[in-house]
Amino acid sequence: MSRILVTGGSGRLGRSVVDGLARAGHHVISVDRDAVPAAQLPAGAVQHTADLLAPGEALRLMQDATPDAVIHLAAIAVPFSAPEDVIFSTNTRLAFAVLSAATEAGVPKIVTASSPTVLGYGSPAGWLPDAFPLDEETTPKPWNAYALSKLIAEQTMQMFAAAQGDRIRYAAFRPCFVISPEEWEGAPTQQGHTLAERLADPALAAPALFNYVDARDVADFLELLLQKMDAIPNGQTFFVGAADALATEPLAELIPRFLPGSAGLAAGLTGTRPGFSVDKARKLLGWEPTRTWRTELRNPAPSRLNDEAPAAFAAAGTGPKETP
């Protein structure tokens, strides 16, 4: 059993990470500005409220908790949800404060969250990758403060890894569009619409290139990453996503509708193949996502890619919702 400190443990992803690590037998210390109701904390987890940007606060927490590992999730998590300068300042300062404090405290394993948005898709000036599927070799081209702040978080991690050598192990991960357990039941996503609506209207998922990941799969990834950090090259960054796309049609057909000039690049994304590759996590860690919208979503939209989906959808007495 390890002692794992999770920043942002009260957030959409954080709650599942805290729960997953605790269920795996670890002692989890959740740190956030806001606390969750005590009844929602799993056995083996405790929580502390703190302002990680207050001078000395992050180091104090590290020294008091003496964790074996730190997972840094705390951030302004939604692009354009605050002024650009606030997002940039908050996220970059949080990453430096937490990684610096954990390093100074001698925490052996330190992981920071990044984002697929570092690649720059959705840019109003236009964007095309060199190839699909997108992976860790795709050139980052951030075009907003959130994406840039996440790229700087990765670079901050790499800076500390370069300075510390193998004395401390570091990693970053880019979780795709995170779906928390309650969202499978119909709770709104962070964009305000439901997953059923996102599937019924491809325009809703197109800005994210139809990527997604179950928050519980992210928790499983992190638990495995911590197990294997000593055996892989230091300072690695990983995409963490589902094994399929959040779409009822092949991306080879969908992406060109929303991304001009991409037909040739997306031609290989047939069947259920996603636009983001997790092959690096498969090869280095042996990790595999296990949850898909086809099995987790209550009342899913009919899919051309799953012969059983239309019948199941009809049996549930629901249909695709029209979105303005």
CSV table of C-alpha atoms in Angstrom, one decimal:
chain,number,residue,atom,x,y,z
A,1,MET,CA,0.0,0.0,0.0
A,2,SER,CA,1.3,3.5,-0.9
A,3,ARG,CA,0.4,6.9,0.4
A,4,ILE,CA,-0.7,9.0,-2.6
A,5,LEU,CA,-1.5,12.7,-2.5
A,6,VAL,CA,-4.0,13.8,-5.1
A,7,THR,CA,-4.4,17.5,-5.8
A,8,GLY,CA,-7.8,18.5,-7.2
A,9,GLY,CA,-9.3,15.4,-5.6
A,10,SER,CA,-12.8,17.0,-5.3
A,11,GLY,CA,-13.1,17.6,-9.1
A,12,ARG,CA,-14.8,15.6,-11.8
A,13,LEU,CA,-11.8,13.5,-12.5
A,14,GLY,CA,-10.3,13.8,-9.0
A,15,ARG,CA,-13.2,12.0,-7.3
A,16,SER,CA,-12.8,8.9,-9.5
A,17,VAL,CA,-9.1,8.9,-9.1
A,18,VAL,CA,-9.3,9.1,-5.3
A,19,ASP,CA,-12.0,6.4,-5.3
A,20,GLY,CA,-10.1,4.1,-7.7
A,21,LEU,CA,-6.7,4.4,-5.8
A,22,ALA,CA,-8.4,3.9,-2.5
A,23,ARG,CA,-10.2,0.8,-3.8
A,24,ALA,CA,-6.9,-0.5,-5.0
A,25,GLY,CA,-5.7,-0.5,-1.4
A,26,HIS,CA,-3.7,2.8,-1.3
A,27,HIS,CA,-4.0,5.5,1.4
A,28,VAL,CA,-5.1,8.6,-0.5
A,29,ILE,CA,-4.8,12.2,0.7
A,30,SER,CA,-7.1,14.4,-1.4
A,31,VAL,CA,-6.3,18.1,-1.5
A,32,ASP,CA,-8.6,20.7,-2.9
A,33,ARG,CA,-10.0,24.1,-2.2
A,34,ASP,CA,-13.4,22.5,-1.7
A,35,ALA,CA,-14.2,19.4,0.2
A,36,VAL,CA,-16.7,16.7,-0.8
A,37,PRO,CA,-19.2,15.4,1.8
A,38,ALA,CA,-17.4,13.1,4.2
A,39,ALA,CA,-19.9,10.3,3.3
A,40,GLN,CA,-18.6,10.4,-0.3
A,41,LEU,CA,-15.0,9.7,0.7
A,42,PRO,CA,-14.1,6.0,0.1
A,43,ALA,CA,-12.5,4.0,2.9
A,44,GLY,CA,-8.8,4.7,3.0
A,45,ALA,CA,-9.0,8.3,1.8
A,46,VAL,CA,-8.8,11.6,3.8
A,47,GLN,CA,-9.2,15.1,2.5
A,48,HIS,CA,-7.7,18.5,3.3
A,49,THR,CA,-8.8,21.9,2.0
A,50,ALA,CA,-6.0,24.2,1.0
A,51,ASP,CA,-5.0,27.0,-1.3
A,52,LEU,CA,-2.0,25.5,-3.1
A,53,LEU,CA,-1.0,28.9,-4.5
A,54,ALA,CA,-0.5,30.3,-0.9
A,55,PRO,CA,3.2,30.7,-0.2
A,56,GLY,CA,4.6,27.6,1.4
A,57,GLU,CA,1.3,25.7,1.5
A,58,ALA,CA,2.1,23.0,-1.1
A,59,LEU,CA,5.5,22.2,0.6
A,60,ARG,CA,3.8,22.1,4.0
A,61,LEU,CA,1.3,19.6,2.8
A,62,MET,CA,4.0,17.4,1.2
A,63,GLN,CA,6.1,17.4,4.4
A,64,ASP,CA,3.1,16.7,6.6
A,65,ALA,CA,1.7,13.9,4.4
A,66,THR,CA,5.0,12.3,3.4
A,67,PRO,CA,3.4,10.7,0.3
A,68,ASP,CA,5.1,8.0,-1.8
A,69,ALA,CA,3.5,9.6,-4.9
A,70,VAL,CA,1.8,12.8,-6.0
A,71,ILE,CA,-0.8,13.1,-8.7
A,72,HIS,CA,-1.4,16.8,-9.7
A,73,LEU,CA,-4.9,17.3,-11.1
A,74,ALA,CA,-5.8,20.8,-9.6
A,75,ALA,CA,-6.4,23.4,-12.3
A,76,ILE,CA,-9.0,25.5,-14.0
A,77,ALA,CA,-10.2,22.6,-16.0
A,78,VAL,CA,-12.3,24.2,-18.8
A,79,PRO,CA,-11.0,26.4,-21.6
A,80,PHE,CA,-12.5,29.9,-21.6
A,81,SER,CA,-14.2,29.4,-18.2
A,82,ALA,CA,-12.3,32.3,-16.8
A,83,PRO,CA,-10.3,35.2,-18.4
A,84,GLU,CA,-7.3,33.9,-20.4
A,85,ASP,CA,-4.7,35.5,-18.1
A,86,VAL,CA,-6.4,34.0,-15.0
A,87,ILE,CA,-6.4,30.5,-16.6
A,88,PHE,CA,-2.8,30.8,-17.7
A,89,SER,CA,-1.5,32.2,-14.4
A,90,THR,CA,-3.5,29.8,-12.2
A,91,ASN,CA,-2.7,26.6,-14.0
A,92,THR,CA,1.0,27.3,-14.6
A,93,ARG,CA,1.6,28.5,-11.1
A,94,LEU,CA,-0.2,25.5,-9.7
A,95,ALA,CA,1.9,23.1,-11.7
A,96,PHE,CA,5.1,24.7,-10.7
A,97,ALA,CA,4.1,25.0,-7.0
A,98,VAL,CA,3.0,21.4,-6.7
A,99,LEU,CA,5.9,19.8,-8.7
A,100,SER,CA,8.4,22.0,-7.0
A,101,ALA,CA,7.1,21.3,-3.5
A,102,ALA,CA,6.9,17.5,-4.2
A,103,THR,CA,10.5,17.6,-5.6
A,104,GLU,CA,11.8,19.5,-2.6
A,105,ALA,CA,10.1,17.1,-0.2
A,106,GLY,CA,11.7,14.2,-2.0
A,107,VAL,CA,8.5,12.5,-3.2
A,108,PRO,CA,9.7,9.5,-5.2
A,109,LYS,CA,7.0,9.6,-7.9
A,110,ILE,CA,5.3,12.8,-9.3
A,111,VAL,CA,2.6,12.8,-12.0
A,112,THR,CA,0.9,15.9,-13.6
A,113,ALA,CA,-2.2,16.1,-15.7
A,114,SER,CA,-2.0,17.7,-19.1
A,115,SER,CA,-4.6,17.8,-21.9
A,116,PRO,CA,-5.0,16.7,-25.5
A,117,THR,CA,-5.8,20.4,-26.3
A,118,VAL,CA,-2.1,21.1,-26.4
A,119,LEU,CA,-2.2,19.8,-30.0
A,120,GLY,CA,-4.2,22.8,-31.0
A,121,TYR,CA,-7.2,21.3,-32.7
A,122,GLY,CA,-10.1,23.7,-33.0
A,123,SER,CA,-8.0,26.7,-33.7
A,124,PRO,CA,-10.0,29.5,-35.4
A,125,ALA,CA,-7.1,30.0,-37.8
A,126,GLY,CA,-7.4,26.4,-39.0
A,127,TRP,CA,-5.6,23.3,-38.0
A,128,LEU,CA,-4.6,20.0,-39.6
A,129,PRO,CA,-2.3,17.3,-38.1
A,130,ASP,CA,0.4,15.6,-40.0
A,131,ALA,CA,-1.5,12.3,-39.5
A,132,PHE,CA,-4.2,10.5,-37.7
A,133,PRO,CA,-4.5,9.0,-35.2
A,134,LEU,CA,-3.0,11.7,-33.0
A,135,ASP,CA,-0.3,10.5,-30.6
A,136,GLU,CA,2.5,11.8,-28.4
A,137,GLU,CA,4.6,12.6,-31.5
A,138,THR,CA,2.0,15.0,-32.9
A,139,THR,CA,3.4,18.5,-32.8
A,140,PRO,CA,1.7,20.7,-30.1
A,141,LYS,CA,0.2,23.9,-31.4
A,142,PRO,CA,-1.7,25.4,-28.5
A,143,TRP,CA,-3.9,28.4,-29.4
A,144,ASN,CA,-5.5,29.4,-26.1
A,145,ALA,CA,-4.4,29.9,-22.5
A,146,TYR,CA,-5.7,26.6,-21.2
A,147,ALA,CA,-3.9,24.5,-23.8
A,148,LEU,CA,-0.7,26.5,-23.4
A,149,SER,CA,-0.9,26.2,-19.6
A,150,LYS,CA,-1.1,22.4,-20.0
A,151,LEU,CA,1.8,22.3,-22.3
A,152,ILE,CA,3.8,24.3,-19.8
A,153,ALA,CA,2.8,21.8,-17.1
A,154,GLU,CA,4.4,19.0,-19.2
A,155,GLN,CA,7.5,21.1,-19.8
A,156,THR,CA,7.7,21.9,-16.1
A,157,MET,CA,7.6,18.1,-15.4
A,158,GLN,CA,10.4,17.6,-17.9
A,159,MET,CA,12.5,20.4,-16.4
A,160,PHE,CA,12.4,18.7,-13.0
A,161,ALA,CA,13.1,15.3,-14.6
A,162,ALA,CA,16.2,16.8,-16.4
A,163,ALA,CA,17.4,18.3,-13.1
A,164,GLN,CA,16.8,15.3,-10.9
A,165,GLY,CA,17.8,12.4,-13.2
A,166,ASP,CA,16.4,9.2,-12.0
A,167,ARG,CA,16.4,10.1,-8.3
A,168,ILE,CA,12.8,11.1,-8.7
A,169,ARG,CA,10.4,9.7,-11.3
A,170,TYR,CA,8.2,12.0,-13.2
A,171,ALA,CA,5.4,11.6,-15.8
A,172,ALA,CA,2.5,13.6,-17.4
A,173,PHE,CA,-0.7,12.3,-18.9
A,174,ARG,CA,-3.3,13.8,-21.3
A,175,PRO,CA,-6.7,12.5,-20.4
A,176,CYS,CA,-9.3,12.8,-23.2
A,177,PHE,CA,-12.8,14.3,-22.7
A,178,VAL,CA,-13.4,12.9,-19.1
A,179,ILE,CA,-16.7,11.3,-18.4
A,180,SER,CA,-17.5,10.8,-14.8
A,181,PRO,CA,-19.8,7.9,-13.6
A,182,GLU,CA,-22.8,10.1,-13.0
A,183,GLU,CA,-22.7,11.4,-16.6
A,184,TRP,CA,-23.3,7.9,-17.9
A,185,GLU,CA,-26.6,8.1,-16.0
A,186,GLY,CA,-27.6,11.4,-17.7
A,187,ALA,CA,-26.0,14.1,-15.7
A,188,PRO,CA,-24.8,17.1,-17.8
A,189,THR,CA,-21.2,17.1,-19.0
A,190,GLN,CA,-18.9,20.1,-18.3
A,191,GLN,CA,-20.3,21.6,-21.5
A,192,GLY,CA,-23.9,21.5,-20.2
A,193,HIS,CA,-25.3,18.9,-22.6
A,194,THR,CA,-25.7,15.2,-21.9
A,195,LEU,CA,-23.7,12.3,-23.5
A,196,ALA,CA,-26.8,11.1,-25.3
A,197,GLU,CA,-27.1,14.5,-26.9
A,198,ARG,CA,-23.4,14.5,-27.7
A,199,LEU,CA,-23.8,11.2,-29.6
A,200,ALA,CA,-27.0,12.3,-31.3
A,201,ASP,CA,-25.5,15.5,-32.6
A,202,PRO,CA,-22.0,15.0,-33.9
A,203,ALA,CA,-21.4,18.8,-34.0
A,204,LEU,CA,-21.2,18.7,-30.2
A,205,ALA,CA,-18.3,16.2,-30.0
A,206,ALA,CA,-16.6,17.4,-33.2
A,207,PRO,CA,-14.6,20.2,-31.5
A,208,ALA,CA,-12.8,17.6,-29.4
A,209,LEU,CA,-12.5,15.2,-32.4
A,210,PHE,CA,-14.8,12.8,-30.7
A,211,ASN,CA,-12.3,11.8,-28.0
A,212,TYR,CA,-13.4,10.6,-24.5
A,213,VAL,CA,-12.3,8.5,-21.6
A,214,ASP,CA,-14.1,7.1,-18.6
A,215,ALA,CA,-12.8,8.7,-15.4
A,216,ARG,CA,-12.4,5.2,-13.8
A,217,ASP,CA,-10.2,4.1,-16.7
A,218,VAL,CA,-8.0,7.1,-15.9
A,219,ALA,CA,-7.8,6.0,-12.3
A,220,ASP,CA,-6.8,2.5,-13.5
A,221,PHE,CA,-4.1,4.0,-15.7
A,222,LEU,CA,-2.7,6.1,-12.9
A,223,GLU,CA,-2.5,3.2,-10.5
A,224,LEU,CA,-0.6,1.1,-13.2
A,225,LEU,CA,1.6,4.1,-14.1
A,226,LEU,CA,2.7,4.4,-10.4
A,227,GLN,CA,3.5,0.7,-10.3
A,228,LYS,CA,5.7,0.9,-13.4
A,229,MET,CA,7.3,4.3,-13.2
A,230,ASP,CA,10.6,2.9,-12.0
A,231,ALA,CA,10.8,0.5,-15.1
A,232,ILE,CA,10.1,3.0,-17.9
A,233,PRO,CA,12.2,6.0,-19.1
A,234,ASN,CA,11.7,9.0,-16.9
A,235,GLY,CA,9.7,12.1,-17.9
A,236,GLN,CA,7.2,10.4,-20.2
A,237,THR,CA,3.9,11.9,-21.4
A,238,PHE,CA,0.9,9.6,-22.3
A,239,PHE,CA,-2.4,10.0,-24.0
A,240,VAL,CA,-5.2,8.3,-22.0
A,241,GLY,CA,-8.4,7.7,-23.9
A,242,ALA,CA,-11.0,5.2,-24.8
A,243,ALA,CA,-10.5,2.4,-27.3
A,244,ASP,CA,-13.2,3.8,-29.6
A,245,ALA,CA,-14.6,7.2,-30.6
A,246,LEU,CA,-17.6,9.0,-29.0
A,247,ALA,CA,-19.5,8.7,-32.2
A,248,THR,CA,-22.1,6.5,-33.9
A,249,GLU,CA,-20.4,6.7,-37.3
A,250,PRO,CA,-16.8,6.1,-38.4
A,251,LEU,CA,-14.5,9.0,-37.9
A,252,ALA,CA,-13.3,8.6,-41.5
A,253,GLU,CA,-16.7,10.0,-42.5
A,254,LEU,CA,-17.3,12.4,-39.6
A,255,ILE,CA,-14.1,14.3,-39.2
A,256,PRO,CA,-14.0,15.6,-42.8
A,257,ARG,CA,-17.5,17.1,-42.2
A,258,PHE,CA,-16.1,19.4,-39.5
A,259,LEU,CA,-12.4,19.6,-40.4
A,260,PRO,CA,-11.9,20.9,-43.9
A,261,GLY,CA,-9.0,19.2,-45.8
A,262,SER,CA,-8.8,16.2,-43.5
A,263,ALA,CA,-10.5,13.5,-45.7
A,264,GLY,CA,-7.2,11.9,-46.7
A,265,LEU,CA,-5.7,12.1,-43.2
A,266,ALA,CA,-8.8,10.6,-41.5
A,267,ALA,CA,-9.3,7.9,-44.1
A,268,GLY,CA,-7.8,5.2,-41.9
A,269,LEU,CA,-10.2,5.9,-39.0
A,270,THR,CA,-12.7,3.3,-40.0
A,271,GLY,CA,-15.1,1.3,-37.9
A,272,THR,CA,-14.9,2.4,-34.2
A,273,ARG,CA,-11.2,3.5,-34.4
A,274,PRO,CA,-10.6,6.7,-32.4
A,275,GLY,CA,-8.7,9.8,-33.5
A,276,PHE,CA,-6.3,9.5,-30.5
A,277,SER,CA,-3.9,6.7,-30.0
A,278,VAL,CA,-3.1,5.1,-26.6
A,279,ASP,CA,-0.5,2.7,-28.1
A,280,LYS,CA,2.3,4.3,-26.0
A,281,ALA,CA,0.5,3.4,-22.8
A,282,ARG,CA,-0.2,-0.1,-24.1
A,283,LYS,CA,3.4,-0.7,-25.0
A,284,LEU,CA,5.2,0.9,-22.0
A,285,LEU,CA,2.7,0.1,-19.3
A,286,GLY,CA,0.5,-2.7,-20.6
A,287,TRP,CA,-2.6,-0.5,-20.0
A,288,GLU,CA,-5.8,-1.0,-21.9
A,289,PRO,CA,-9.0,1.1,-21.5
A,290,THR,CA,-11.9,-1.2,-20.5
A,291,ARG,CA,-15.0,1.0,-20.6
A,292,THR,CA,-16.8,2.3,-23.7
A,293,TRP,CA,-20.0,4.3,-24.2
A,294,ARG,CA,-21.5,1.2,-25.8
A,295,THR,CA,-21.5,-0.6,-22.4
A,296,GLU,CA,-21.6,2.3,-19.9
A,297,LEU,CA,-24.2,4.8,-21.3
A,298,ARG,CA,-27.8,4.4,-20.2
A,299,ASN,CA,-30.1,4.8,-23.3
A,300,PRO,CA,-27.4,5.2,-25.9
A,301,ALA,CA,-28.1,6.6,-29.4
A,302,PRO,CA,-28.3,4.1,-32.3
A,303,SER,CA,-25.0,3.3,-33.9
A,304,ARG,CA,-24.2,2.1,-37.4
A,305,LEU,CA,-21.1,0.5,-35.8
A,306,ASN,CA,-23.0,-1.7,-33.4
A,307,ASP,CA,-25.9,-3.8,-34.7
A,308,GLU,CA,-27.4,-4.2,-31.2
A,309,ALA,CA,-27.5,-0.5,-30.4
A,310,PRO,CA,-30.5,0.5,-32.4
A,311,ALA,CA,-32.6,-2.3,-31.0
A,312,ALA,CA,-31.5,-1.5,-27.4
A,313,PHE,CA,-32.2,2.1,-27.9
A,314,ALA,CA,-35.7,1.5,-29.3
A,315,ALA,CA,-36.4,-0.9,-26.4
A,316,ALA,CA,-35.5,1.8,-23.9
A,317,GLY,CA,-38.3,4.0,-25.5
A,318,THR,CA,-36.0,6.9,-26.3
A,319,GLY,CA,-34.5,8.4,-29.4
A,320,PRO,CA,-31.9,10.9,-30.5
A,321,LYS,CA,-32.6,14.4,-29.2
A,322,GLU,CA,-32.6,17.3,-31.5
A,323,THR,CA,-30.1,20.0,-30.5
A,324,PRO,CA,-30.5,23.6,-31.5
